PDB file of C-alpha atoms in Angstrom:
ATOM      1  CA  MET A 280     -16.562   1.057  -4.822  1.00 41.00           C
ATOM      2  CA  ALA A 281     -16.116   4.815  -5.227  1.00 41.00           C
ATOM      3  CA  ASP A 282     -19.885   5.315  -5.532  1.00 51.00           C
ATOM      4  CA  LEU A 283     -20.740   3.460  -2.336  1.00 57.00           C
ATOM      5  CA  GLY A 284     -21.500   5.347   0.843  1.00 66.00           C
ATOM      6  CA  LEU A 285     -23.484   5.454   4.054  1.00 74.00           C
ATOM      7  CA  ARG A 286     -26.771   4.564   2.362  1.00 79.00           C
ATOM      8  CA  ASP A 287     -25.291   1.368   0.912  1.00 78.00           C
ATOM      9  CA  ALA A 288     -23.775   0.427   4.269  1.00 80.00           C
ATOM     10  CA  ALA A 289     -27.117   1.106   5.961  1.00 84.00           C
ATOM     11  CA  TRP A 290     -28.956  -1.079   3.439  1.00 86.00           C
ATOM     12  CA  LEU A 291     -26.488  -3.896   4.039  1.00 83.00           C
ATOM     13  CA  GLY A 292     -26.825  -3.495   7.801  1.00 84.00           C
ATOM     14  CA  GLY A 293     -30.615  -3.412   7.510  1.00 87.00           C
ATOM     15  CA  VAL A 294     -30.764  -6.624   5.495  1.00 88.00           C
ATOM     16  CA  VAL A 295     -28.435  -8.488   7.843  1.00 86.00           C
ATOM     17  CA  GLY A 296     -30.169  -7.018  10.895  1.00 85.00           C
ATOM     18  CA  SER A 297     -33.564  -8.169   9.600  1.00 89.00           C
ATOM     19  CA  MET A 298     -32.257 -11.695   9.157  1.00 87.00           C
ATOM     20  CA  VAL A 299     -30.797 -11.683  12.661  1.00 84.00           C
ATOM     21  CA  ALA A 300     -34.065 -10.329  14.093  1.00 86.00           C
ATOM     22  CA  VAL A 301     -36.146 -13.061  12.463  1.00 87.00           C
ATOM     23  CA  MET A 302     -33.804 -15.830  13.589  1.00 83.00           C
ATOM     24  CA  ALA A 303     -33.543 -14.467  17.138  1.00 80.00           C
ATOM     25  CA  THR A 304     -37.340 -14.162  17.384  1.00 83.00           C
ATOM     26  CA  PHE A 305     -37.908 -17.755  16.343  1.00 81.00           C
ATOM     27  CA  ILE A 306     -35.172 -18.973  18.670  1.00 77.00           C
ATOM     28  CA  GLY A 307     -36.809 -17.061  21.525  1.00 75.00           C
ATOM     29  CA  ILE A 308     -40.189 -18.634  20.740  1.00 77.00           C
ATOM     30  CA  PHE A 309     -38.722 -22.134  20.659  1.00 75.00           C
ATOM     31  CA  VAL A 310     -36.787 -21.573  23.890  1.00 68.00           C
ATOM     32  CA  SER A 311     -39.846 -20.246  25.731  1.00 70.00           C
ATOM     33  CA  GLY A 312     -41.779 -23.373  24.782  1.00 70.00           C
ATOM     34  CA  LEU A 313     -44.191 -24.029  21.952  1.00 67.00           C
ATOM     35  CA  ASP A 314     -47.035 -24.892  24.339  1.00 72.00           C
ATOM     36  CA  SER A 315     -47.096 -21.391  25.804  1.00 76.00           C
ATOM     37  CA  PRO A 316     -44.650 -19.253  23.821  1.00 77.00           C
ATOM     38  CA  ASP A 317     -43.648 -15.801  24.998  1.00 76.00           C
ATOM     39  CA  VAL A 318     -44.264 -14.115  21.655  1.00 80.00           C
ATOM     40  CA  ILE A 319     -43.953 -10.521  22.888  1.00 83.00           C
ATOM     41  CA  GLY A 320     -40.740 -11.180  24.793  1.00 80.00           C
ATOM     42  CA  SER A 321     -39.284 -13.148  21.887  1.00 80.00           C
ATOM     43  CA  LEU A 322     -40.223 -10.393  19.460  1.00 86.00           C
ATOM     44  CA  ARG A 323     -38.573  -7.789  21.662  1.00 84.00           C
ATOM     45  CA  SER A 324     -35.418  -9.883  21.924  1.00 81.00           C
ATOM     46  CA  GLY A 325     -35.417 -10.359  18.160  1.00 84.00           C
ATOM     47  CA  ILE A 326     -35.743  -6.627  17.519  1.00 87.00           C
ATOM     48  CA  VAL A 327     -32.913  -5.809  19.924  1.00 84.00           C
ATOM     49  CA  ALA A 328     -30.662  -8.493  18.416  1.00 83.00           C
ATOM     50  CA  GLY A 329     -31.527  -7.294  14.909  1.00 85.00           C
ATOM     51  CA  LEU A 330     -30.747  -3.679  15.766  1.00 87.00           C
ATOM     52  CA  ALA A 331     -27.450  -4.742  17.318  1.00 84.00           C
ATOM     53  CA  GLY A 332     -26.545  -6.721  14.207  1.00 83.00           C
ATOM     54  CA  ALA A 333     -27.545  -3.836  11.943  1.00 87.00           C
ATOM     55  CA  VAL A 334     -25.420  -1.354  13.901  1.00 85.00           C
ATOM     56  CA  ILE A 335     -22.386  -3.641  13.861  1.00 83.00           C
ATOM     57  CA  ILE A 336     -22.603  -4.447  10.145  1.00 85.00           C
ATOM     58  CA  THR A 337     -23.360  -0.849   9.132  1.00 86.00           C
ATOM     59  CA  THR A 338     -20.433   0.500  11.147  1.00 83.00           C
ATOM     60  CA  PHE A 339     -17.969  -2.023   9.780  1.00 81.00           C
ATOM     61  CA  ALA A 340     -19.198  -1.774   6.172  1.00 82.00           C
ATOM     62  CA  TYR A 341     -19.138   2.024   6.167  1.00 81.00           C
ATOM     63  CA  TYR A 342     -15.649   2.111   7.636  1.00 78.00           C
ATOM     64  CA  ARG A 343     -14.386  -0.309   4.983  1.00 74.00           C
ATOM     65  CA  MET A 344     -16.017   1.759   2.237  1.00 74.00           C
ATOM     66  CA  ARG A 345     -14.426   4.905   3.607  1.00 73.00           C
ATOM     67  CA  GLU A 346     -11.035   3.203   3.718  1.00 68.00           C
ATOM     68  CA  ALA A 347     -11.387   2.105   0.105  1.00 63.00           C
ATOM     69  CA  THR A 348     -12.471   5.513  -1.195  1.00 64.00           C
ATOM     70  CA  ARG A 349     -10.517   7.862   1.071  1.00 59.00           C
ATOM     71  CA  SER A 350      -7.742   8.357  -1.450  1.00 53.00           C
ATOM     72  CA  GLY A 351     -10.196   9.135  -4.256  1.00 55.00           C
ATOM     73  CA  ARG A 352      -8.599   6.528  -6.517  1.00 62.00           C
ATOM     74  CA  ASP A 353     -10.211   5.561  -9.797  1.00 67.00           C
ATOM     75  CA  VAL A 354     -10.963   1.882  -9.188  1.00 69.00           C
ATOM     76  CA  ALA A 355     -11.729   1.163 -12.858  1.00 75.00           C
ATOM     77  CA  ALA A 356      -8.414   2.662 -13.954  1.00 82.00           C
ATOM     78  CA  ILE A 357      -6.523   0.741 -11.271  1.00 80.00           C
ATOM     79  CA  ARG A 358      -8.110  -2.539 -12.359  1.00 84.00           C
ATOM     80  CA  GLU A 359      -7.202  -1.848 -15.970  1.00 89.00           C
ATOM     81  CA  GLN A 360      -3.612  -1.128 -14.943  1.00 90.00           C
ATOM     82  CA  GLU A 361      -3.480  -4.377 -12.976  1.00 90.00           C
ATOM     83  CA  LEU A 362      -4.709  -6.345 -15.987  1.00 93.00           C
ATOM     84  CA  THR A 363      -2.149  -4.676 -18.248  1.00 93.00           C
ATOM     85  CA  ARG A 364       0.613  -5.377 -15.728  1.00 94.00           C
ATOM     86  CA  VAL A 365      -0.214  -9.088 -15.424  1.00 94.00           C
ATOM     87  CA  ARG A 366      -0.345  -9.444 -19.198  1.00 95.00           C
ATOM     88  CA  ALA A 367       3.050  -7.779 -19.499  1.00 95.00           C
ATOM     89  CA  ILE A 368       4.522 -10.036 -16.813  1.00 95.00           C
ATOM     90  CA  LEU A 369       3.248 -13.193 -18.506  1.00 94.00           C
ATOM     91  CA  SER A 370       3.908 -12.186 -22.112  1.00 93.00           C
ATOM     92  CA  PRO A 371       7.200 -14.196 -22.259  1.00 92.00           C
ATOM     93  CA  ILE A 372       5.169 -17.380 -21.690  1.00 93.00           C
ATOM     94  CA  GLU A 373       3.671 -16.991 -25.171  1.00 89.00           C
ATOM     95  CA  ASP A 374       7.032 -18.049 -26.642  1.00 88.00           C
ATOM     96  CA  ARG A 375       7.158 -21.146 -24.417  1.00 86.00           C
ATOM     97  CA  ALA A 376       3.588 -22.260 -25.058  1.00 84.00           C
ATOM     98  CA  PRO A 377       3.009 -25.214 -27.398  1.00 83.00           C
ATOM     99  CA  LYS A 378       2.908 -24.138 -31.022  1.00 76.00           C
ATOM    100  CA  SER A 379      -0.441 -24.880 -32.604  1.00 69.00           C
ATOM    101  CA  SER A 380      -2.917 -23.194 -34.892  1.00 61.00           C
ATOM    102  CA  PRO A 381      -3.357 -19.426 -34.399  1.00 63.00           C
ATOM    103  CA  GLU A 382      -6.876 -20.002 -33.092  1.00 66.00           C
ATOM    104  CA  LEU A 383      -5.651 -22.304 -30.303  1.00 72.00           C
ATOM    105  CA  ALA A 384      -2.393 -20.532 -29.449  1.00 82.00           C
ATOM    106  CA  TRP A 385      -2.025 -19.328 -25.854  1.00 89.00           C
ATOM    107  CA  THR A 386      -1.833 -15.521 -25.703  1.00 91.00           C
ATOM    108  CA  VAL A 387      -2.101 -13.118 -22.814  1.00 92.00           C
ATOM    109  CA  GLU A 388      -4.777 -11.115 -24.618  1.00 92.00           C
ATOM    110  CA  LYS A 389      -7.109 -14.114 -24.675  1.00 90.00           C
ATOM    111  CA  GLN A 390      -6.097 -16.053 -21.584  1.00 93.00           C
ATOM    112  CA  VAL A 391      -5.470 -13.281 -19.056  1.00 94.00           C
ATOM    113  CA  ARG A 392      -8.661 -11.411 -18.220  1.00 93.00           C
ATOM    114  CA  ARG A 393     -10.775 -10.053 -15.394  1.00 90.00           C
ATOM    115  CA  ASP A 394     -13.856 -12.020 -14.386  1.00 87.00           C
ATOM    116  CA  ARG A 395     -16.215 -10.713 -11.682  1.00 80.00           C
ATOM    117  CA  GLY A 396     -13.512  -8.439 -10.367  1.00 80.00           C
ATOM    118  CA  VAL A 397     -10.854 -11.170 -10.108  1.00 86.00           C
ATOM    119  CA  LEU A 398      -7.837 -11.441 -12.391  1.00 92.00           C
ATOM    120  CA  VAL A 399      -7.979 -14.810 -14.149  1.00 94.00           C
ATOM    121  CA  VAL A 400      -5.109 -16.620 -15.853  1.00 94.00           C
ATOM    122  CA  ASP A 401      -6.519 -19.412 -18.014  1.00 93.00           C
ATOM    123  CA  MET A 402      -3.927 -22.132 -18.653  1.00 92.00           C
ATOM    124  CA  HIS A 403      -5.863 -23.944 -21.368  1.00 89.00           C
ATOM    125  CA  GLY A 404      -3.471 -24.160 -24.299  1.00 87.00           C
ATOM    126  CA  LEU A 405      -0.337 -24.635 -22.192  1.00 90.00           C
ATOM    127  CA  ASP A 406       1.500 -27.847 -21.384  1.00 89.00           C
ATOM    128  CA  ALA A 407       3.033 -28.861 -18.055  1.00 90.00           C
ATOM    129  CA  PRO A 408       6.482 -27.241 -18.622  1.00 92.00           C
ATOM    130  CA  SER A 409       5.037 -23.923 -19.801  1.00 93.00           C
ATOM    131  CA  ALA A 410       2.495 -23.942 -16.946  1.00 92.00           C
ATOM    132  CA  ALA A 411       5.327 -24.480 -14.471  1.00 93.00           C
ATOM    133  CA  ALA A 412       7.244 -21.626 -16.111  1.00 93.00           C
ATOM    134  CA  LEU A 413       4.174 -19.386 -15.813  1.00 95.00           C
ATOM    135  CA  THR A 414       3.854 -20.213 -12.120  1.00 94.00           C
ATOM    136  CA  GLU A 415       7.544 -19.511 -11.614  1.00 94.00           C
ATOM    137  CA  ARG A 416       7.099 -16.170 -13.353  1.00 94.00           C
ATOM    138  CA  LEU A 417       4.241 -15.247 -11.018  1.00 94.00           C
ATOM    139  CA  LEU A 418       6.309 -16.136  -7.971  1.00 93.00           C
ATOM    140  CA  GLU A 419       9.237 -14.064  -9.234  1.00 92.00           C
ATOM    141  CA  ARG A 420       7.014 -11.016  -9.708  1.00 92.00           C
ATOM    142  CA  ARG A 421       4.946 -11.485  -6.554  1.00 91.00           C
ATOM    143  CA  ALA A 422       5.617  -7.908  -5.423  1.00 87.00           C
ATOM    144  CA  ASP A 423       3.711  -6.614  -8.476  1.00 89.00           C
ATOM    145  CA  LEU A 424       0.734  -8.941  -8.104  1.00 90.00           C
ATOM    146  CA  GLY A 425      -2.327  -9.304  -5.905  1.00 87.00           C
ATOM    147  CA  ARG A 426      -5.144 -11.835  -5.965  1.00 89.00           C
ATOM    148  CA  LEU A 427      -5.111 -14.204  -8.942  1.00 92.00           C
ATOM    149  CA  LYS A 428      -7.169 -17.139 -10.122  1.00 94.00           C
ATOM    150  CA  LEU A 429      -5.368 -19.800 -12.148  1.00 94.00           C
ATOM    151  CA  VAL A 430      -7.621 -21.989 -14.290  1.00 92.00           C
ATOM    152  CA  THR A 431      -5.702 -25.265 -14.371  1.00 91.00           C
ATOM    153  CA  GLY A 432      -8.326 -27.806 -15.375  1.00 84.00           C
ATOM    154  CA  ARG A 433      -9.164 -30.871 -13.309  1.00 75.00           C
ATOM    155  CA  GLY A 434      -5.917 -32.693 -13.981  1.00 65.00           C
ATOM    156  CA  GLU A 435      -7.520 -35.271 -16.256  1.00 63.00           C
ATOM    157  CA  ALA A 436      -8.544 -35.361 -19.911  1.00 57.00           C
ATOM    158  CA  LEU A 437     -12.345 -35.509 -19.803  1.00 57.00           C
ATOM    159  CA  HIS A 438     -12.998 -34.274 -23.349  1.00 57.00           C
ATOM    160  CA  ALA A 439     -11.266 -32.784 -26.364  1.00 53.00           C
ATOM    161  CA  GLY A 440     -11.211 -29.276 -24.893  1.00 58.00           C
ATOM    162  CA  SER A 441      -9.758 -30.289 -21.532  1.00 66.00           C
ATOM    163  CA  ALA A 442      -6.561 -28.700 -20.319  1.00 73.00           C
ATOM    164  CA  ASP A 443      -3.353 -30.732 -20.382  1.00 78.00           C
ATOM    165  CA  PRO A 444      -3.624 -33.172 -17.426  1.00 85.00           C
ATOM    166  CA  GLY A 445      -0.072 -32.311 -16.407  1.00 89.00           C
ATOM    167  CA  ILE A 446      -0.824 -28.624 -15.811  1.00 91.00           C
ATOM    168  CA  ARG A 447      -2.516 -28.884 -12.429  1.00 91.00           C
ATOM    169  CA  PRO A 448       0.111 -31.149 -10.772  1.00 92.00           C
ATOM    170  CA  ALA A 449       2.919 -28.967 -12.147  1.00 92.00           C
ATOM    171  CA  VAL A 450       1.332 -25.770 -10.831  1.00 93.00           C
ATOM    172  CA  LEU A 451       0.488 -27.208  -7.416  1.00 93.00           C
ATOM    173  CA  GLN A 452       3.961 -28.678  -7.022  1.00 92.00           C
ATOM    174  CA  ARG A 453       5.561 -25.311  -7.738  1.00 90.00           C
ATOM    175  CA  LEU A 454       3.205 -23.464  -5.406  1.00 91.00           C
ATOM    176  CA  LYS A 455       3.769 -26.015  -2.660  1.00 89.00           C
ATOM    177  CA  VAL A 456       7.417 -25.006  -2.582  1.00 84.00           C
ATOM    178  CA  ASP A 457       7.254 -21.202  -2.630  1.00 88.00           C
ATOM    179  CA  ALA A 458       3.668 -19.944  -2.199  1.00 88.00           C
ATOM    180  CA  GLN A 459       3.997 -19.429   1.546  1.00 85.00           C
ATOM    181  CA  LYS A 460       7.310 -17.641   1.131  1.00 87.00           C
ATOM    182  CA  ALA A 461       5.601 -15.362  -1.396  1.00 86.00           C
ATOM    183  CA  GLU A 462       2.813 -14.710   1.156  1.00 85.00           C
ATOM    184  CA  TRP A 463       0.121 -16.248  -1.010  1.00 88.00           C
ATOM    185  CA  GLN A 464      -2.628 -18.419   0.399  1.00 89.00           C
ATOM    186  CA  VAL A 465      -3.399 -21.248  -2.036  1.00 91.00           C
ATOM    187  CA  ILE A 466      -7.118 -22.051  -2.317  1.00 91.00           C
ATOM    188  CA  GLN A 467      -7.740 -25.147  -4.421  1.00 92.00           C
ATOM    189  CA  LYS A 468     -10.967 -25.815  -6.284  1.00 90.00           C
ATOM    190  CA  SER A 469     -11.887 -28.596  -8.669  1.00 87.00           C
ATOM    191  CA  SER A 470     -10.531 -26.897 -11.794  1.00 88.00           C
ATOM    192  CA  SER A 471      -8.764 -23.790 -10.533  1.00 91.00           C
ATOM    193  CA  VAL A 472      -6.343 -22.468  -7.946  1.00 92.00           C
ATOM    194  CA  THR A 473      -6.813 -19.073  -6.310  1.00 92.00           C
ATOM    195  CA  LEU A 474      -3.779 -17.211  -5.000  1.00 92.00           C
ATOM    196  CA  ARG A 475      -4.956 -14.970  -2.190  1.00 89.00           C
ATOM    197  CA  PRO A 476      -2.558 -12.507  -0.544  1.00 87.00           C
ATOM    198  CA  MET A 477      -2.067 -13.241   3.133  1.00 81.00           C
ATOM    199  CA  GLY A 478      -2.401  -9.528   3.683  1.00 73.00           C
ATOM    200  CA  ARG A 479      -0.622  -6.737   5.489  1.00 71.00           C
ATOM    201  CA  ALA A 480      -1.169  -6.562   9.229  1.00 75.00           C
ATOM    202  CA  PRO A 481      -2.350  -3.138  10.479  1.00 80.00           C
ATOM    203  CA  THR A 482       0.118  -0.812  12.130  1.00 85.00           C
ATOM    204  CA  THR A 483      -0.400   0.110  15.775  1.00 89.00           C
ATOM    205  CA  LYS A 484      -1.790   3.492  14.710  1.00 88.00           C
ATOM    206  CA  GLU A 485      -4.238   1.877  12.274  1.00 84.00           C
ATOM    207  CA  TRP A 486      -5.321  -0.649  14.893  1.00 88.00           C
ATOM    208  CA  PHE A 487      -6.081   2.010  17.501  1.00 89.00           C
ATOM    209  CA  GLY A 488      -7.875   4.148  14.910  1.00 86.00           C
ATOM    210  CA  ARG A 489     -10.159   1.265  13.980  1.00 84.00           C
ATOM    211  CA  PHE A 490     -10.682   0.336  17.631  1.00 89.00           C
ATOM    212  CA  ILE A 491     -11.796   3.868  18.504  1.00 88.00           C
ATOM    213  CA  VAL A 492     -14.263   3.891  15.604  1.00 82.00           C
ATOM    214  CA  PHE A 493     -15.748   0.456  16.345  1.00 82.00           C
ATOM    215  CA  VAL A 494     -15.684   0.219  20.136  1.00 86.00           C
ATOM    216  CA  VAL A 495     -18.699   2.389  21.043  1.00 85.00           C
ATOM    217  CA  PRO A 496     -21.288   1.017  18.568  1.00 81.00           C
ATOM    218  CA  MET A 497     -19.972  -2.533  18.830  1.00 80.00           C
ATOM    219  CA  THR A 498     -19.779  -2.742  22.620  1.00 87.00           C
ATOM    220  CA  GLY A 499     -22.994  -0.790  23.167  1.00 84.00           C
ATOM    221  CA  ALA A 500     -24.999  -2.892  20.735  1.00 79.00           C
ATOM    222  CA  MET A 501     -23.690  -6.166  22.152  1.00 81.00           C
ATOM    223  CA  ALA A 502     -24.309  -5.085  25.755  1.00 84.00           C
ATOM    224  CA  LEU A 503     -27.920  -4.091  25.046  1.00 79.00           C
ATOM    225  CA  ALA A 504     -28.580  -7.226  23.011  1.00 77.00           C
ATOM    226  CA  PHE A 505     -27.290  -9.609  25.686  1.00 80.00           C
ATOM    227  CA  ARG A 506     -29.017  -7.669  28.457  1.00 79.00           C
ATOM    228  CA  ASP A 507     -32.338  -8.305  26.774  1.00 72.00           C
ATOM    229  CA  LEU A 508     -31.530 -11.891  25.860  1.00 70.00           C
ATOM    230  CA  ALA A 509     -30.423 -12.712  29.420  1.00 72.00           C
ATOM    231  CA  GLY A 510     -33.975 -12.310  30.713  1.00 68.00           C
ATOM    232  CA  PRO A 511     -35.387 -11.013  34.011  1.00 73.00           C
ATOM    233  CA  GLY A 512     -32.977 -11.030  36.927  1.00 79.00           C
ATOM    234  CA  MET A 513     -29.906 -11.521  34.722  1.00 81.00           C
ATOM    235  CA  GLU A 514     -29.762  -8.138  33.006  1.00 80.00           C
ATOM    236  CA  GLU A 515     -26.542  -7.030  34.699  1.00 87.00           C
ATOM    237  CA  GLN A 516     -24.725 -10.266  33.896  1.00 87.00           C
ATOM    238  CA  GLY A 517     -26.013 -10.091  30.329  1.00 84.00           C
ATOM    239  CA  MET A 518     -24.718  -6.547  29.911  1.00 87.00           C
ATOM    240  CA  MET A 519     -21.311  -7.490  31.316  1.00 91.00           C
ATOM    241  CA  PHE A 520     -21.036 -10.486  29.010  1.00 90.00           C
ATOM    242  CA  GLY A 521     -22.229  -8.454  26.014  1.00 85.00           C
ATOM    243  CA  GLY A 522     -19.798  -5.644  26.775  1.00 89.00           C
ATOM    244  CA  ALA A 523     -16.890  -8.064  27.083  1.00 91.00           C
ATOM    245  CA  SER A 524     -17.927  -9.792  23.848  1.00 88.00           C
ATOM    246  CA  GLY A 525     -18.160  -6.408  22.142  1.00 86.00           C
ATOM    247  CA  LEU A 526     -14.640  -5.487  23.217  1.00 91.00           C
ATOM    248  CA  LEU A 527     -13.337  -8.821  21.946  1.00 90.00           C
ATOM    249  CA  MET A 528     -15.118  -8.449  18.595  1.00 85.00           C
ATOM    250  CA  THR A 529     -13.851  -4.880  18.289  1.00 88.00           C
ATOM    251  CA  ALA A 530     -10.279  -6.022  18.857  1.00 90.00           C
ATOM    252  CA  LEU A 531     -10.662  -8.786  16.264  1.00 86.00           C
ATOM    253  CA  LEU A 532     -12.260  -6.504  13.667  1.00 81.00           C
ATOM    254  CA  SER A 533      -9.548  -3.917  14.218  1.00 84.00           C
ATOM    255  CA  SER A 534      -6.932  -6.546  13.382  1.00 84.00           C
ATOM    256  CA  TYR A 535      -8.186  -7.439   9.908  1.00 77.00           C
ATOM    257  CA  ARG A 536      -5.498  -7.526   7.228  1.00 74.00           C
ATOM    258  CA  ASP A 537      -5.327  -5.555   4.013  1.00 69.00           C
ATOM    259  CA  ARG A 538      -5.425  -8.275   1.338  1.00 65.00           C
ATOM    260  CA  SER A 539      -5.379  -5.966  -1.669  1.00 58.00           C
ATOM    261  CA  ALA A 540      -1.700  -6.646  -2.369  1.00 54.00           C
TER     262      ALA A 540
END
């Protein structure tokens, strides 16, 4: 993230804006009628909508990149520290894991890792009691943890390498009791459970700072886009609706939560 900047945000905005422009152009052609389509008018509407989308996405993406890099933190070092911390927190579970051959024993070095930027705790090798103890340990140390992915298995023995069928029910039962209190959102998938922080709401100062940054490009782009989309004779109403929509979107974007912890 530290190497990303305005060019990356502009590329992202350009890609999204191009997609919006193409979709808006085709919608305009279909709306004007396929027998006698207004290609020029539809193309103009598509370009305006695409530019509006590009401005909105570029502004938001660049602001988020600036927020992430403003402190000059070493992201790689922080991620390594997070991995080390989670392994240290879960190291007592090694003593509670089922005793088996050294190759199959559950250890934090093998089962706690980072995959595609997300911290993963693989529960293969545990049984239901040790999995419940691991979940309890995570809940106890919630203040030191962020987003986690727990690989629980599907809850049924499909083959020899399947996780203990009791792991998933034990984990979900424990999370059902205290996950909300710990401010974790539980996202269930077929063989895993993701614990996503509910996030920290912005302070009033942060909210106003974001609003000031977003309001001009967001409201201006939306007003111009809806003015053009409204068509002849409805430009003023289109601008008013676009401006109001821009203010609403700005307020919503300014309220996004920090989910890094």
